[in-house]
PDB file of C-alpha atoms in Angstrom:
ATOM      1  CA  MET A   1     112.165 -28.812 123.939  1.00 93.00           C
ATOM      2  CA  LYS A   2     115.286 -27.837 122.024  1.00 97.00           C
ATOM      3  CA  ILE A   3     117.787 -24.867 122.942  1.00 98.00           C
ATOM      4  CA  VAL A   4     118.807 -23.067 119.729  1.00 97.00           C
ATOM      5  CA  VAL A   5     121.735 -20.292 119.415  1.00 97.00           C
ATOM      6  CA  ASP A   6     119.254 -17.487 118.135  1.00 96.00           C
ATOM      7  CA  ASP A   7     119.996 -14.416 115.968  1.00 95.00           C
ATOM      8  CA  LEU A   8     117.191 -12.360 117.338  1.00 94.00           C
ATOM      9  CA  SER A   9     115.794 -11.502 114.015  1.00 94.00           C
ATOM     10  CA  GLY A  10     112.359 -13.170 114.831  1.00 91.00           C
ATOM     11  CA  PRO A  11     109.230 -11.295 115.942  1.00 91.00           C
ATOM     12  CA  GLU A  12     108.471 -13.899 118.680  1.00 91.00           C
ATOM     13  CA  ILE A  13     111.599 -13.394 120.461  1.00 91.00           C
ATOM     14  CA  ALA A  14     111.527  -9.512 120.118  1.00 90.00           C
ATOM     15  CA  GLY A  15     108.260  -9.859 121.613  1.00 90.00           C
ATOM     16  CA  PHE A  16     109.535 -12.344 124.418  1.00 89.00           C
ATOM     17  CA  LEU A  17     112.060  -9.773 125.383  1.00 88.00           C
ATOM     18  CA  ASP A  18     110.169  -6.887 125.395  1.00 86.00           C
ATOM     19  CA  GLU A  19     108.075  -8.720 127.938  1.00 85.00           C
ATOM     20  CA  HIS A  20     111.077  -8.952 129.752  1.00 77.00           C
ATOM     21  CA  VAL A  21     112.384  -5.593 129.647  1.00 75.00           C
ATOM     22  CA  GLN A  22     108.879  -4.051 130.422  1.00 77.00           C
ATOM     23  CA  GLN A  23     108.658  -6.648 133.589  1.00 76.00           C
ATOM     24  CA  MET A  24     112.117  -5.617 134.991  1.00 73.00           C
ATOM     25  CA  ARG A  25     111.179  -1.967 134.547  1.00 71.00           C
ATOM     26  CA  SER A  26     108.001  -2.462 136.650  1.00 71.00           C
ATOM     27  CA  ILE A  27     109.974  -4.272 139.250  1.00 76.00           C
ATOM     28  CA  THR A  28     113.423  -2.416 139.435  1.00 75.00           C
ATOM     29  CA  PRO A  29     114.222   1.406 139.483  1.00 69.00           C
ATOM     30  CA  LEU A  30     115.503   2.366 136.166  1.00 67.00           C
ATOM     31  CA  GLU A  31     119.123   3.163 137.435  1.00 72.00           C
ATOM     32  CA  SER A  32     119.162  -0.223 138.555  1.00 71.00           C
ATOM     33  CA  LYS A  33     117.762  -2.189 135.598  1.00 69.00           C
ATOM     34  CA  HIS A  34     120.417  -4.011 133.495  1.00 77.00           C
ATOM     35  CA  ALA A  35     118.508  -6.133 131.031  1.00 75.00           C
ATOM     36  CA  LEU A  36     119.661  -5.622 127.644  1.00 82.00           C
ATOM     37  CA  ASP A  37     117.703  -4.619 124.631  1.00 82.00           C
ATOM     38  CA  LEU A  38     117.632  -6.379 121.501  1.00 87.00           C
ATOM     39  CA  ASP A  39     120.427  -3.985 119.796  1.00 90.00           C
ATOM     40  CA  GLU A  40     122.599  -4.481 122.960  1.00 91.00           C
ATOM     41  CA  LEU A  41     122.153  -8.434 122.672  1.00 93.00           C
ATOM     42  CA  ARG A  42     122.970  -8.673 119.191  1.00 94.00           C
ATOM     43  CA  LYS A  43     126.533  -7.363 119.571  1.00 96.00           C
ATOM     44  CA  PRO A  44     129.313  -9.932 118.975  1.00 96.00           C
ATOM     45  CA  GLU A  45     130.476 -10.500 122.539  1.00 97.00           C
ATOM     46  CA  ILE A  46     127.017 -11.931 123.194  1.00 97.00           C
ATOM     47  CA  THR A  47     126.003 -15.404 122.459  1.00 98.00           C
ATOM     48  CA  PHE A  48     122.130 -15.850 122.957  1.00 97.00           C
ATOM     49  CA  TRP A  49     119.893 -18.880 123.183  1.00 98.00           C
ATOM     50  CA  SER A  50     116.305 -19.378 122.996  1.00 97.00           C
ATOM     51  CA  VAL A  51     114.578 -22.346 124.600  1.00 97.00           C
ATOM     52  CA  MET A  52     112.084 -23.767 122.120  1.00 96.00           C
ATOM     53  CA  ASP A  53     108.961 -26.060 122.800  1.00 95.00           C
ATOM     54  CA  GLY A  54     107.942 -26.417 119.499  1.00 94.00           C
ATOM     55  CA  GLU A  55     107.799 -22.900 117.670  1.00 91.00           C
ATOM     56  CA  THR A  56     107.111 -21.226 120.640  1.00 94.00           C
ATOM     57  CA  VAL A  57     109.860 -19.235 122.703  1.00 95.00           C
ATOM     58  CA  VAL A  58     109.501 -20.626 126.447  1.00 96.00           C
ATOM     59  CA  GLY A  59     113.014 -19.503 127.655  1.00 96.00           C
ATOM     60  CA  CYS A  60     115.971 -17.710 127.066  1.00 96.00           C
ATOM     61  CA  GLY A  61     119.667 -16.600 128.003  1.00 96.00           C
ATOM     62  CA  ALA A  62     122.794 -15.411 126.973  1.00 97.00           C
ATOM     63  CA  ILE A  63     126.432 -14.795 128.110  1.00 98.00           C
ATOM     64  CA  LYS A  64     128.574 -11.783 127.332  1.00 98.00           C
ATOM     65  CA  MET A  65     132.211 -12.078 127.140  1.00 98.00           C
ATOM     66  CA  LEU A  66     134.079  -9.840 129.770  1.00 98.00           C
ATOM     67  CA  ASP A  67     137.427 -10.953 128.899  1.00 97.00           C
ATOM     68  CA  ALA A  68     139.219 -14.250 127.478  1.00 97.00           C
ATOM     69  CA  GLY A  69     138.089 -16.078 130.783  1.00 98.00           C
ATOM     70  CA  HIS A  70     135.356 -14.193 132.155  1.00 98.00           C
ATOM     71  CA  ALA A  71     131.671 -13.934 130.944  1.00 98.00           C
ATOM     72  CA  GLU A  72     128.526 -12.516 132.601  1.00 98.00           C
ATOM     73  CA  LEU A  73     125.468 -14.546 132.612  1.00 98.00           C
ATOM     74  CA  LYS A  74     122.325 -11.937 131.069  1.00 95.00           C
ATOM     75  CA  SER A  75     118.670 -12.144 130.052  1.00 89.00           C
ATOM     76  CA  MET A  76     117.855 -15.425 131.858  1.00 93.00           C
ATOM     77  CA  ARG A  77     113.958 -15.393 131.615  1.00 92.00           C
ATOM     78  CA  THR A  78     111.269 -18.194 131.360  1.00 94.00           C
ATOM     79  CA  THR A  79     107.690 -17.556 130.312  1.00 91.00           C
ATOM     80  CA  PRO A  80     105.562 -17.135 133.147  1.00 86.00           C
ATOM     81  CA  ALA A  81     103.027 -19.897 132.265  1.00 87.00           C
ATOM     82  CA  ARG A  82     105.950 -22.187 132.587  1.00 87.00           C
ATOM     83  CA  LYS A  83     107.618 -21.346 135.437  1.00 86.00           C
ATOM     84  CA  ARG A  84     109.115 -23.959 137.790  1.00 84.00           C
ATOM     85  CA  SER A  85     108.655 -26.340 135.261  1.00 89.00           C
ATOM     86  CA  GLY A  86     112.556 -27.161 134.666  1.00 93.00           C
ATOM     87  CA  ILE A  87     113.162 -24.896 131.977  1.00 96.00           C
ATOM     88  CA  ALA A  88     115.759 -22.453 133.571  1.00 96.00           C
ATOM     89  CA  SER A  89     117.499 -25.605 135.025  1.00 96.00           C
ATOM     90  CA  LEU A  90     117.886 -26.935 131.547  1.00 97.00           C
ATOM     91  CA  LEU A  91     119.049 -23.670 130.142  1.00 97.00           C
ATOM     92  CA  MET A  92     121.515 -23.057 132.920  1.00 98.00           C
ATOM     93  CA  GLU A  93     123.139 -26.484 132.575  1.00 98.00           C
ATOM     94  CA  HIS A  94     123.561 -25.768 128.999  1.00 98.00           C
ATOM     95  CA  ILE A  95     124.990 -22.251 129.331  1.00 98.00           C
ATOM     96  CA  LEU A  96     127.523 -23.685 131.891  1.00 98.00           C
ATOM     97  CA  ALA A  97     128.541 -26.297 129.576  1.00 98.00           C
ATOM     98  CA  GLU A  98     128.823 -23.898 126.769  1.00 98.00           C
ATOM     99  CA  ALA A  99     130.724 -21.144 128.574  1.00 98.00           C
ATOM    100  CA  LYS A 100     133.247 -23.825 129.495  1.00 98.00           C
ATOM    101  CA  ARG A 101     133.416 -25.075 126.141  1.00 97.00           C
ATOM    102  CA  MET A 102     134.109 -21.608 124.820  1.00 97.00           C
ATOM    103  CA  GLY A 103     136.964 -21.469 127.210  1.00 98.00           C
ATOM    104  CA  PHE A 104     135.631 -19.259 130.096  1.00 98.00           C
ATOM    105  CA  THR A 105     136.693 -20.238 133.598  1.00 98.00           C
ATOM    106  CA  ARG A 106     134.425 -17.794 135.305  1.00 98.00           C
ATOM    107  CA  LEU A 107     130.706 -16.969 134.857  1.00 98.00           C
ATOM    108  CA  SER A 108     129.292 -13.869 137.204  1.00 98.00           C
ATOM    109  CA  LEU A 109     126.086 -12.358 136.902  1.00 98.00           C
ATOM    110  CA  GLU A 110     123.905  -9.692 138.222  1.00 96.00           C
ATOM    111  CA  THR A 111     120.416 -10.231 139.477  1.00 94.00           C
ATOM    112  CA  GLY A 112     117.835  -8.280 141.378  1.00 92.00           C
ATOM    113  CA  ALA A 113     117.803  -8.077 145.368  1.00 94.00           C
ATOM    114  CA  ALA A 114     113.911  -7.748 145.669  1.00 91.00           C
ATOM    115  CA  GLU A 115     111.712 -10.684 146.800  1.00 93.00           C
ATOM    116  CA  PHE A 116     110.186 -11.204 143.016  1.00 91.00           C
ATOM    117  CA  PHE A 117     113.996 -12.409 142.322  1.00 92.00           C
ATOM    118  CA  LEU A 118     114.535 -15.153 145.087  1.00 95.00           C
ATOM    119  CA  PRO A 119     113.607 -17.892 142.829  1.00 94.00           C
ATOM    120  CA  ALA A 120     116.374 -16.736 140.331  1.00 94.00           C
ATOM    121  CA  ARG A 121     118.967 -16.527 143.197  1.00 97.00           C
ATOM    122  CA  LYS A 122     117.924 -19.827 144.348  1.00 97.00           C
ATOM    123  CA  LEU A 123     118.480 -21.222 141.140  1.00 97.00           C
ATOM    124  CA  TYR A 124     121.559 -19.444 140.941  1.00 98.00           C
ATOM    125  CA  GLU A 125     122.917 -21.316 144.224  1.00 98.00           C
ATOM    126  CA  LYS A 126     121.521 -24.437 143.339  1.00 98.00           C
ATOM    127  CA  PHE A 127     124.138 -24.444 140.402  1.00 98.00           C
ATOM    128  CA  GLY A 128     127.061 -23.197 142.423  1.00 98.00           C
ATOM    129  CA  PHE A 129     126.884 -19.487 142.306  1.00 98.00           C
ATOM    130  CA  VAL A 130     127.940 -17.680 145.235  1.00 98.00           C
ATOM    131  CA  HIS A 131     127.633 -14.006 146.125  1.00 98.00           C
ATOM    132  CA  CYS A 132     130.300 -11.640 145.122  1.00 98.00           C
ATOM    133  CA  GLU A 133     131.371  -7.784 144.668  1.00 97.00           C
ATOM    134  CA  PRO A 134     130.272  -6.023 141.658  1.00 97.00           C
ATOM    135  CA  PHE A 135     132.179  -6.914 138.585  1.00 97.00           C
ATOM    136  CA  ALA A 136     132.626  -5.290 135.044  1.00 96.00           C
ATOM    137  CA  GLY A 137     131.775  -1.695 135.934  1.00 93.00           C
ATOM    138  CA  TYR A 138     128.734  -2.508 138.135  1.00 95.00           C
ATOM    139  CA  LYS A 139     128.294  -0.335 141.110  1.00 94.00           C
ATOM    140  CA  PRO A 140     127.148  -1.101 144.552  1.00 95.00           C
ATOM    141  CA  ASP A 141     123.633  -1.085 144.430  1.00 94.00           C
ATOM    142  CA  SER A 142     120.811  -2.144 147.138  1.00 94.00           C
ATOM    143  CA  ASN A 143     118.461  -3.447 144.264  1.00 93.00           C
ATOM    144  CA  SER A 144     121.394  -5.732 142.929  1.00 95.00           C
ATOM    145  CA  THR A 145     122.934  -9.108 144.062  1.00 97.00           C
ATOM    146  CA  PHE A 146     125.883 -10.036 142.350  1.00 98.00           C
ATOM    147  CA  MET A 147     127.199 -13.583 142.042  1.00 98.00           C
ATOM    148  CA  THR A 148     129.628 -15.864 140.238  1.00 98.00           C
ATOM    149  CA  ARG A 149     130.960 -19.043 139.633  1.00 98.00           C
ATOM    150  CA  VAL A 150     134.198 -21.037 138.662  1.00 98.00           C
ATOM    151  CA  LEU A 151     133.698 -23.207 135.738  1.00 97.00           C
TER     152      LEU A 151
END
């Protein structure tokens, strides 16, 4: 497996992300969905990585610069067939190292509060994220959990 910066131009990553957005829409009320679409992920303040197993996308994640020292983790996903196989941990280690290398001192995230998101919340806790108040324009939301970590 390899982790690559992705320019989001290929059809496979577009389909992978469309599945992600559709899944989030099926679980989370529309007003609480914060997954970014392709156009939003292509903005210059976002760095996006794909996890490749050969030519197949098996995971992805991104960071969005909020300010010079603070970034937000976005679009973490592992293909359902490969969940709990270490892909998310591998990607998290990579993103934390890259965020630090880019000069960020804090990384924050929003994830779902529903039972479906429990494995994600446990992963983030394993990597040192702690619960925090909403940040960067988010509002308190019973469907959201906010977490942060100093790098």
